[in-house]
Coordinates of C-alpha atoms and ligand atoms in Angstrom, one line a residue:
M1 CA 9.9 2.6 14.0
E2 CA 13.6 3.1 13.4
I3 CA 13.4 5.7 10.7
S4 CA 15.6 8.9 10.9
T5 CA 13.4 12.0 10.5
G6 CA 14.5 15.6 10.1
K7 CA 14.7 15.7 6.3
K8 CA 12.0 14.1 4.2
I9 CA 12.5 10.4 4.1
P10 CA 12.8 8.6 0.7
C11 CA 9.8 6.3 0.2
A12 CA 8.8 3.7 -2.4
V13 CA 5.3 2.7 -3.4
F14 CA 4.6 -0.8 -4.9
I15 CA 1.6 -1.1 -7.2
S16 CA 0.0 -3.6 -9.6
G17 CA -2.9 -1.5 -11.1
R18 CA -5.0 1.5 -10.8
G19 CA -2.9 3.5 -8.4
S20 CA -5.4 5.6 -6.6
N21 CA -3.5 5.2 -3.3
L22 CA -0.3 5.9 -5.1
K23 CA -1.8 9.2 -6.2
S24 CA -2.9 10.1 -2.7
I25 CA 0.5 9.3 -1.2
F26 CA 2.1 11.3 -4.0
N27 CA -0.1 14.3 -3.3
Y28 CA 0.6 14.0 0.4
S29 CA 4.4 13.8 -0.2
K30 CA 4.2 17.1 -2.1
K31 CA 2.9 19.0 1.0
K32 CA 5.5 21.1 2.7
S33 CA 4.5 19.5 6.1
S34 CA 4.9 15.9 4.9
K35 CA 7.8 13.8 6.2
I36 CA 8.2 11.7 3.1
Y37 CA 9.1 12.1 -0.5
L38 CA 8.0 9.6 -3.0
K39 CA 11.2 8.6 -4.8
I40 CA 10.3 5.3 -6.5
V41 CA 7.3 3.4 -7.8
I42 CA 7.7 -0.3 -8.3
S43 CA 5.3 -2.5 -10.3
D44 CA 5.1 -6.1 -11.5
R45 CA 3.0 -5.0 -14.5
H46 CA 3.4 -2.8 -17.5
K47 CA 0.8 -0.5 -19.0
I48 CA -1.2 0.1 -15.8
K49 CA -2.8 3.3 -14.8
G50 CA -0.4 3.7 -11.8
I51 CA 2.7 3.5 -14.0
R52 CA 1.2 6.0 -16.4
F53 CA 0.7 8.3 -13.4
A54 CA 4.3 7.9 -12.2
K55 CA 5.6 8.6 -15.7
K56 CA 3.4 11.7 -16.0
N57 CA 4.6 13.0 -12.7
K58 CA 8.2 12.1 -13.3
I59 CA 8.6 9.7 -10.5
T60 CA 11.3 7.1 -11.0
N61 CA 9.5 3.9 -11.8
K62 CA 10.6 0.3 -12.5
V63 CA 8.5 -2.6 -13.8
I64 CA 9.9 -5.9 -12.7
S65 CA 9.0 -9.3 -14.1
F66 CA 8.1 -11.8 -11.3
K67 CA 8.6 -14.8 -13.5
N68 CA 11.5 -15.6 -11.3
K69 CA 10.4 -14.3 -7.8
K70 CA 13.8 -14.7 -6.2
K71 CA 15.5 -12.8 -8.9
A72 CA 12.8 -10.1 -9.0
E73 CA 13.0 -9.5 -5.3
Q74 CA 16.8 -9.3 -5.4
Q75 CA 16.6 -6.7 -8.2
I76 CA 14.1 -4.7 -6.2
L77 CA 16.2 -4.9 -3.0
D78 CA 19.3 -3.7 -4.8
F79 CA 17.4 -0.8 -6.3
L80 CA 15.8 0.2 -3.1
K81 CA 19.1 0.1 -1.1
K82 CA 20.8 2.1 -3.9
N83 CA 18.2 4.7 -3.5
N84 CA 18.3 4.7 0.3
I85 CA 14.6 3.9 0.6
Q86 CA 13.4 3.9 4.2
L87 CA 9.7 3.2 3.9
I88 CA 7.8 0.9 1.5
C89 CA 4.1 1.5 1.0
L90 CA 2.3 -1.4 -0.7
A91 CA -0.7 0.0 -2.5
G92 CA -2.6 -2.7 -4.4
F93 CA 0.6 -4.7 -5.0
M94 CA -0.6 -8.2 -5.9
R95 CA 2.5 -10.2 -5.0
I96 CA 3.3 -11.8 -1.7
L97 CA 6.8 -10.7 -0.6
S98 CA 9.1 -13.4 0.8
K99 CA 10.2 -13.6 4.4
N100 CA 13.7 -12.7 3.3
F101 CA 12.5 -9.5 1.6
I102 CA 10.3 -8.5 4.6
K103 CA 13.3 -9.1 7.0
S104 CA 15.5 -6.8 4.9
F105 CA 13.0 -4.0 5.6
K106 CA 11.9 -4.9 9.0
N107 CA 9.1 -2.6 10.3
K108 CA 9.5 -0.4 7.2
I109 CA 6.9 -2.0 5.0
I110 CA 3.2 -1.0 5.3
N111 CA 0.1 -2.0 3.4
I112 CA -3.5 -1.0 2.9
H113 CA -6.2 -3.6 3.0
P114 CA -9.9 -3.1 2.1
S115 CA -11.4 -4.6 5.3
L116 CA -11.5 -4.1 9.0
L117 CA -8.6 -6.5 9.8
P118 CA -8.3 -9.0 11.3
K119 CA -11.6 -9.7 9.6
Y120 CA -11.6 -10.6 5.9
K121 CA -7.9 -11.1 5.1
G122 CA -7.1 -12.0 1.5
L123 CA -9.0 -11.2 -1.7
N124 CA -12.6 -10.4 -2.6
T125 CA -13.3 -8.7 0.7
H126 CA -16.3 -6.7 -0.5
E127 CA -18.1 -9.7 -1.9
R128 CA -17.5 -11.6 1.3
V129 CA -18.7 -8.8 3.7
I130 CA -21.9 -8.3 1.7
K131 CA -22.5 -12.1 1.5
N132 CA -22.1 -12.3 5.3
K133 CA -24.5 -9.4 5.9
E134 CA -22.0 -7.4 7.9
K135 CA -23.2 -3.9 9.0
F136 CA -19.8 -2.3 8.6
S137 CA -16.7 -2.8 6.5
G138 CA -13.8 -0.4 6.1
C139 CA -10.0 -0.4 5.5
T140 CA -6.8 -0.9 7.5
V141 CA -3.2 0.3 7.2
H142 CA -0.9 -2.2 8.8
F143 CA 2.8 -3.2 9.1
V144 CA 3.6 -6.1 6.8
S145 CA 4.7 -9.2 8.6
E146 CA 5.5 -12.7 7.3
K147 CA 1.9 -13.7 7.7
L148 CA -0.5 -12.3 5.1
D149 CA -2.6 -9.3 6.3
S150 CA -1.6 -10.0 9.9
G151 CA 1.0 -7.4 10.9
K152 CA 0.4 -4.7 13.6
I153 CA -2.5 -2.4 12.8
I154 CA -1.6 1.3 12.4
M155 CA -5.0 2.8 11.6
Q156 CA -8.4 1.7 10.4
Q157 CA -11.6 3.3 9.4
K158 CA -15.1 2.0 9.3
V159 CA -17.5 2.3 6.4
K160 CA -21.2 1.6 6.8
I161 CA -22.6 -1.0 4.5
L162 CA -25.9 0.0 2.9
K163 CA -28.8 -2.4 2.2
S164 CA -28.5 -1.6 -1.5
D165 CA -24.7 -2.2 -1.6
K166 CA -23.2 -4.3 -4.3
P167 CA -19.4 -5.2 -4.1
K168 CA -18.5 -2.6 -6.7
K169 CA -20.4 0.2 -5.0
L170 CA -19.0 -0.6 -1.6
E171 CA -15.5 -0.9 -3.1
K172 CA -15.8 2.7 -4.5
R173 CA -16.8 4.1 -1.1
V174 CA -14.1 2.2 0.8
L175 CA -11.5 3.3 -1.7
T176 CA -12.4 7.0 -1.1
V177 CA -11.8 6.4 2.6
E178 CA -8.6 4.4 1.9
N179 CA -7.1 7.3 -0.1
K180 CA -7.6 9.6 2.9
L181 CA -6.4 7.1 5.5
Y182 CA -3.1 6.1 3.9
P183 CA -1.4 9.5 4.3
K184 CA -2.7 9.8 7.8
A185 CA -1.2 6.4 8.7
I186 CA 2.1 7.4 7.2
K187 CA 2.0 10.6 9.3
K188 CA 1.2 8.5 12.4
I189 CA 4.1 6.1 12.1
L190 CA 6.6 8.9 11.3
S191 CA 5.6 10.8 14.4
M192 CA 6.1 7.7 16.6
N193 CA 9.8 8.3 16.8
Ligands
LIG201 C1 -7.1 -1.1 -2.7 O1 -8.5 -1.4 -2.4 C2 -6.2 -1.6 -1.6 O2 -6.8 -1.7 -0.3 C3 -6.0 -3.0 -2.1 O3 -5.8 -2.9 -3.5 C4 -6.6 -1.8 -3.9 C5 -5.6 -0.9 -4.7 O4 -6.3 0.2 -5.2 N1 -4.8 -3.6 -1.4 P1 -5.4 1.4 -5.9 O5 -4.6 0.7 -7.0 O6 -4.6 2.0 -4.9 O7 -6.5 2.3 -6.6

């Protein structure tokens, strides 16, 4: 990954909701040993928990309307470039970024997905793994490529599915693992230089 290290690198997190992964990335960024600092939070929605968290912790945040996707992405790109952002972490961001956007930040956009990719790309992963009687699920941090949930895998972790599991219950356990995995994956790509 062509990211200059040395000083902490400016990073942006994109969210659309709860923001538990945002919180874990923020806590990691605050550590002395971390290689990132969380400069910007971008969201496509107002009044979400993640934005409240950003405001409370005085992280610069911007809510962008996606009514016009092209315009929205251009606005975000300009803002990120102006702030010298070098790493974008998607954390529950519910919009699919265009090829053009992804190209502008080649190998600098990562995402967390609540399944063991390449299995169960897309939405409603927990419902689907339970319905298919899988023994394990888990989560994956991967680079974002032009194809949905298909970029190079950085790290993944398994979670055992219990007989009594319902989607909500499994989601909760996977999320706890996600929150630990995301900072580890960031650490890993930044030590790849
Ligand atoms: C997580 O399950 C993540 O894997 C998925 O969206 C959810 C976001 O959760 N992409 P949170 O907003 O970080 O709590």
